PDB file of C-alpha atoms in Angstrom:
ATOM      1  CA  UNK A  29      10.238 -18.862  28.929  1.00 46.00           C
ATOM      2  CA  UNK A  30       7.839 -21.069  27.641  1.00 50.00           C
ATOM      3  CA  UNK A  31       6.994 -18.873  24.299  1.00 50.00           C
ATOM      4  CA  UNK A  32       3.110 -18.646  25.179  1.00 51.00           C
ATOM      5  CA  UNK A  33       3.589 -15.326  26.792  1.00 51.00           C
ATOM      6  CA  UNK A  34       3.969 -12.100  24.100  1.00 51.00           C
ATOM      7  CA  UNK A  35       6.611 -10.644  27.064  1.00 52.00           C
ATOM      8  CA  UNK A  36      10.596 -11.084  26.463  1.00 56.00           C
ATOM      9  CA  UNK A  37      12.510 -10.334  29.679  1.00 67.00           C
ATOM     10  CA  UNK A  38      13.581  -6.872  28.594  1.00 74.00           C
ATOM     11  CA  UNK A  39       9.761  -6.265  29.125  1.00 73.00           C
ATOM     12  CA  UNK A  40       9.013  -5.269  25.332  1.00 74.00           C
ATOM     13  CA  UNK A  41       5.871  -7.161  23.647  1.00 80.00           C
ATOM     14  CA  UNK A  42       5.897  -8.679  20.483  1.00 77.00           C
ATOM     15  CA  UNK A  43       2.177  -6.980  20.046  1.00 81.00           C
ATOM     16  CA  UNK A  44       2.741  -3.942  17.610  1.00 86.00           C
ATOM     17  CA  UNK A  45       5.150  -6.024  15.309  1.00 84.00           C
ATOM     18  CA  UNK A  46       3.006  -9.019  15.098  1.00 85.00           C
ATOM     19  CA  UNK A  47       0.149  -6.401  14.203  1.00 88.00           C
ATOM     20  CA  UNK A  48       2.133  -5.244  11.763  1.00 90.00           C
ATOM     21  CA  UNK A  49       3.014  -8.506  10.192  1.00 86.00           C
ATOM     22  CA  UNK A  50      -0.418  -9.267  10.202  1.00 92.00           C
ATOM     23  CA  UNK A  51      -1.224  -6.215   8.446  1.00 95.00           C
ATOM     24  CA  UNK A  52       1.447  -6.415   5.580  1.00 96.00           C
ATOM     25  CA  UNK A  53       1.171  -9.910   5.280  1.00 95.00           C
ATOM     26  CA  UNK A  54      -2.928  -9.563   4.342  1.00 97.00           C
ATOM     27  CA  UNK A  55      -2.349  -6.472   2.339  1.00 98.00           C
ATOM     28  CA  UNK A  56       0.474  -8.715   0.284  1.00 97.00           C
ATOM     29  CA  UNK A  57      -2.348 -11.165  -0.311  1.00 97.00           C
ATOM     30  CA  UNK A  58      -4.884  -8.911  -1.238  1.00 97.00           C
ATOM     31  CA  UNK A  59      -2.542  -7.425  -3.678  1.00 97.00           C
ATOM     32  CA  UNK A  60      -1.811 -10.563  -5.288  1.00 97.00           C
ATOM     33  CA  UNK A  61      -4.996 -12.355  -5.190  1.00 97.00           C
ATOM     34  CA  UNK A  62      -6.209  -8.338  -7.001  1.00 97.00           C
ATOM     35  CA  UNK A  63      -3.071  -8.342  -9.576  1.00 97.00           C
ATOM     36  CA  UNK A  64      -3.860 -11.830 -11.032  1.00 96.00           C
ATOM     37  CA  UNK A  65      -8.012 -11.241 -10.911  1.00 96.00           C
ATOM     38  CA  UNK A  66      -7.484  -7.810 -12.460  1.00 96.00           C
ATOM     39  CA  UNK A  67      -4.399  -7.465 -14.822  1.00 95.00           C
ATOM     40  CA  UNK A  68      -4.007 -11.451 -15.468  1.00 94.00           C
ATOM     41  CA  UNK A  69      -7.701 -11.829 -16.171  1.00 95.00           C
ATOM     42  CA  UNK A  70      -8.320 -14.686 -13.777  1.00 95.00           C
ATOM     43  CA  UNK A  71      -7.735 -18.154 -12.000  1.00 95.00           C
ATOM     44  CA  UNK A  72      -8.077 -21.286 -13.553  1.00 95.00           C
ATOM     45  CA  UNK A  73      -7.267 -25.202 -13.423  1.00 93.00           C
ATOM     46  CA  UNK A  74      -8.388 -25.778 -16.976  1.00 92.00           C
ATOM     47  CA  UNK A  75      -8.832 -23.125 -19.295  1.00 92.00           C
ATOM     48  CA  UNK A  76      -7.733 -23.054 -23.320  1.00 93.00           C
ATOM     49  CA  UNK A  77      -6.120 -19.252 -22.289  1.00 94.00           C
ATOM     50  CA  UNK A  78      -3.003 -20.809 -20.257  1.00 93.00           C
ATOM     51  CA  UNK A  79      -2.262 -17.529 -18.333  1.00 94.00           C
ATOM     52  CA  UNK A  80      -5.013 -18.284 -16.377  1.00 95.00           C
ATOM     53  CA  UNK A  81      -3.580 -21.793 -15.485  1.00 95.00           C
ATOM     54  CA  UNK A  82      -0.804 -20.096 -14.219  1.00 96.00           C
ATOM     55  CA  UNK A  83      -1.955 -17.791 -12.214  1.00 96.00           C
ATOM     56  CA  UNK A  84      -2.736 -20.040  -9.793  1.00 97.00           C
ATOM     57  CA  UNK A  85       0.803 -20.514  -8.813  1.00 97.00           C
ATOM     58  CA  UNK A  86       1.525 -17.246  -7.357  1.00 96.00           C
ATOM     59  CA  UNK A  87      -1.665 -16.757  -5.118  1.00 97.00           C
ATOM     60  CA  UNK A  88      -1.471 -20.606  -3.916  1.00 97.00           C
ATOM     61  CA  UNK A  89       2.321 -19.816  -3.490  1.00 97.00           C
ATOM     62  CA  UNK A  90       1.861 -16.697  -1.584  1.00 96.00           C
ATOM     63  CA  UNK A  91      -1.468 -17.102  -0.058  1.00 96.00           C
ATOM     64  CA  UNK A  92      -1.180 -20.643   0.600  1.00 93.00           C
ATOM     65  CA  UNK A  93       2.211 -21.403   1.601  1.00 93.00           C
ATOM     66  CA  UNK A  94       4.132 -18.043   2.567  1.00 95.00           C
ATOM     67  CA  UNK A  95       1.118 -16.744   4.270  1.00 96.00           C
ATOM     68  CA  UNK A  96      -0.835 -19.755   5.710  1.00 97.00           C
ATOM     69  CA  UNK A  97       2.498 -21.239   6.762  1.00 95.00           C
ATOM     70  CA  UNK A  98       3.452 -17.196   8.542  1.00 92.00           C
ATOM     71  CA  UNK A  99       0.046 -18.138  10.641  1.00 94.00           C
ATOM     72  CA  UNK A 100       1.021 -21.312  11.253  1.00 94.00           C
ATOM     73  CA  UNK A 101       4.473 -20.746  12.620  1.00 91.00           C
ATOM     74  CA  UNK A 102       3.022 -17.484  14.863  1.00 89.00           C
ATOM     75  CA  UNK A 103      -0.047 -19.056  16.001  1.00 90.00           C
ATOM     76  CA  UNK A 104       1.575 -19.521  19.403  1.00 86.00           C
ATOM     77  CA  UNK A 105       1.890 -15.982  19.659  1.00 82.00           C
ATOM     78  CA  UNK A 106      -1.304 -15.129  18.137  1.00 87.00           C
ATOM     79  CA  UNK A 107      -3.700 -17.254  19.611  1.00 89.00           C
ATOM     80  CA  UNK A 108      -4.892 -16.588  22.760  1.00 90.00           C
ATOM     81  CA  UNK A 109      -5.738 -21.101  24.034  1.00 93.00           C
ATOM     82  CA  UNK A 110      -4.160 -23.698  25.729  1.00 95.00           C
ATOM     83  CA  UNK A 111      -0.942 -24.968  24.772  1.00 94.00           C
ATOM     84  CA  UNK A 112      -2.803 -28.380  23.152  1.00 96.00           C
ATOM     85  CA  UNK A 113      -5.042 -26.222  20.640  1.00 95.00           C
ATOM     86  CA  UNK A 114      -2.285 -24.118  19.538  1.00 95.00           C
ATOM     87  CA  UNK A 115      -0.226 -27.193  18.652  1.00 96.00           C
ATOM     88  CA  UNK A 116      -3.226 -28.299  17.162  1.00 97.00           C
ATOM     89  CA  UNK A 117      -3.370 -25.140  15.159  1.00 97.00           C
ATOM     90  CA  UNK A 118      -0.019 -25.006  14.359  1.00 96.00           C
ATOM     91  CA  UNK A 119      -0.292 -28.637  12.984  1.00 96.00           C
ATOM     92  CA  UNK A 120      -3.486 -27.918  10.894  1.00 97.00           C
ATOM     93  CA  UNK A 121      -1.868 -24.911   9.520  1.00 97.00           C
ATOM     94  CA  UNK A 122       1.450 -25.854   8.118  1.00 96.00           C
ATOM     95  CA  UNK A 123      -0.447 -28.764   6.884  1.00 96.00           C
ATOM     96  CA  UNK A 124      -2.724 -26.812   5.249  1.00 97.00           C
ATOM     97  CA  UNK A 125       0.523 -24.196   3.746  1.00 97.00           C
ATOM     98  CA  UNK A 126       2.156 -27.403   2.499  1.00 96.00           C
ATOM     99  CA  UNK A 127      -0.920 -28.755   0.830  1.00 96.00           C
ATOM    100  CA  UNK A 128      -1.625 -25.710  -0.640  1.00 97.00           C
ATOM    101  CA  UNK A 129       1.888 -25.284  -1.795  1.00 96.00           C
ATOM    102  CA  UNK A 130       1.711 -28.072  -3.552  1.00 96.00           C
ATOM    103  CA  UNK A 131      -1.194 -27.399  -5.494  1.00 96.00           C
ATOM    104  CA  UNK A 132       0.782 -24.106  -6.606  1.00 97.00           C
ATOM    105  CA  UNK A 133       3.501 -26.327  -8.156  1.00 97.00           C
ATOM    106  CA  UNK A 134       0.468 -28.348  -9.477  1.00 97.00           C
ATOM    107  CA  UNK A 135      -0.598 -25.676 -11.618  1.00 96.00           C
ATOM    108  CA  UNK A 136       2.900 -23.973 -12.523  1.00 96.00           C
ATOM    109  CA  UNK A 137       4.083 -27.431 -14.126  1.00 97.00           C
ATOM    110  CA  UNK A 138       0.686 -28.359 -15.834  1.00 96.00           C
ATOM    111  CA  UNK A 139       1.072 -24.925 -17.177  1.00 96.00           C
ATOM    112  CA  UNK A 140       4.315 -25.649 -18.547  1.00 96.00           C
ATOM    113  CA  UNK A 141       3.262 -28.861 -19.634  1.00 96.00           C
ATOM    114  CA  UNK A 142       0.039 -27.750 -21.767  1.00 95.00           C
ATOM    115  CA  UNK A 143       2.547 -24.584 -23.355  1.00 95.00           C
ATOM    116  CA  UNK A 144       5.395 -26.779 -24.288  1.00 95.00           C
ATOM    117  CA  UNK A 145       7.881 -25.382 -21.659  1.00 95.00           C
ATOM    118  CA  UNK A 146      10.737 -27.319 -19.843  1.00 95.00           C
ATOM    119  CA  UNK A 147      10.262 -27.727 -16.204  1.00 95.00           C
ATOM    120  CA  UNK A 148      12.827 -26.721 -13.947  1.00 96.00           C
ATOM    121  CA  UNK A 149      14.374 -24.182 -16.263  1.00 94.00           C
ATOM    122  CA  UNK A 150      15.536 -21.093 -13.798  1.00 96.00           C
ATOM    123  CA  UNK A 151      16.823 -20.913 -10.729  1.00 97.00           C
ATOM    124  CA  UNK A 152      13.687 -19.803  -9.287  1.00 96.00           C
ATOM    125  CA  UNK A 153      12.041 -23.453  -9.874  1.00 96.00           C
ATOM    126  CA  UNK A 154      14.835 -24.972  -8.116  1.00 97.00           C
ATOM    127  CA  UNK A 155      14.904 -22.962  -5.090  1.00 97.00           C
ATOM    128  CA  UNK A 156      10.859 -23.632  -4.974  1.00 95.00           C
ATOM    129  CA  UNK A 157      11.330 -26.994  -5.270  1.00 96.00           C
ATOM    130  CA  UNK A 158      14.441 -27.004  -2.586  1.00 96.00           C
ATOM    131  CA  UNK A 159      12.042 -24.306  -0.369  1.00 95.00           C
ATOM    132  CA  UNK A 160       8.891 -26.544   0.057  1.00 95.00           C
ATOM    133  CA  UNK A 161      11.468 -29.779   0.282  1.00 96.00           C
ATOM    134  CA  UNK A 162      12.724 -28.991   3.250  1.00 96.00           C
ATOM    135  CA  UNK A 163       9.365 -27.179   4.670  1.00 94.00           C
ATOM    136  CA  UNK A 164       8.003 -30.836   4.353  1.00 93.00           C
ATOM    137  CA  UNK A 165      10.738 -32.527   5.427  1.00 95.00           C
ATOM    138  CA  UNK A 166      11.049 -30.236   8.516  1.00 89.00           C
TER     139      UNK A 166
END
């Protein structure tokens, strides 16, 4: 099988749970993009309230590179083109996931920086780091 059709040979589409990935995986950004607009009181690169500098790491994080990258890596099954523009796709994508992942880590260490807090403190920012390492890498 070549992986452009949606068909596995047990006749079965991929269809209603690709919908449904779709579905929770925009409701999960509108959610998050909501929480950090509503009950964090914004997004911001510079700002003198810091919170706001932060916020930018979970919807670039979750937006950017969980969700952009999810589109990226299903894009073969979700795009209805020649092989050529989905690779294209696919490329632009995960290109655009890691870039925007990137920024996210931007803003979570100048954060950190401008409020006086270590970097790399928890396991969380080592498995980020070690997560988007090896997306790149890949």
């Amino acid at each position: 099988m070549d992986g452009s059709s949606s068909s596995s040979s047990y006749g079965v589409t991929a269809r209603p749970v690709i919908l449904l990935v779709q579905l929770f995986g925009v409701t999960a950004c509108v959610l998050i993009i909501y929480w950090c607009l509503h009950y964090g009181g914004g997004l911001a690169f510079h700002s003198s309230k810091k919170q706001l500098i932060f916020n930018v790491h979970p919807v670039f994080m979750f937006v950017g590179f969980i969700f952009v990258g999810t589109q990226g890596i299903l894009c073969y099954k979700i795009v209805p083109a020649k092989k050529e523009v989905q690779k294209l796709l696919h490329l632009a994508l995960l290109g655009l996931a890691i870039s925007l992942g990137a920024i996210g880590i931007y803003a979570v260490f100048k954060f950190h920086n401008e409020s006086n807090i270590k970097n790399m403190y928890s396991l969380h920012s080592w498995l980020g780091i070690g997560a988007i390492s090896l997306f790149g890498l890949q």
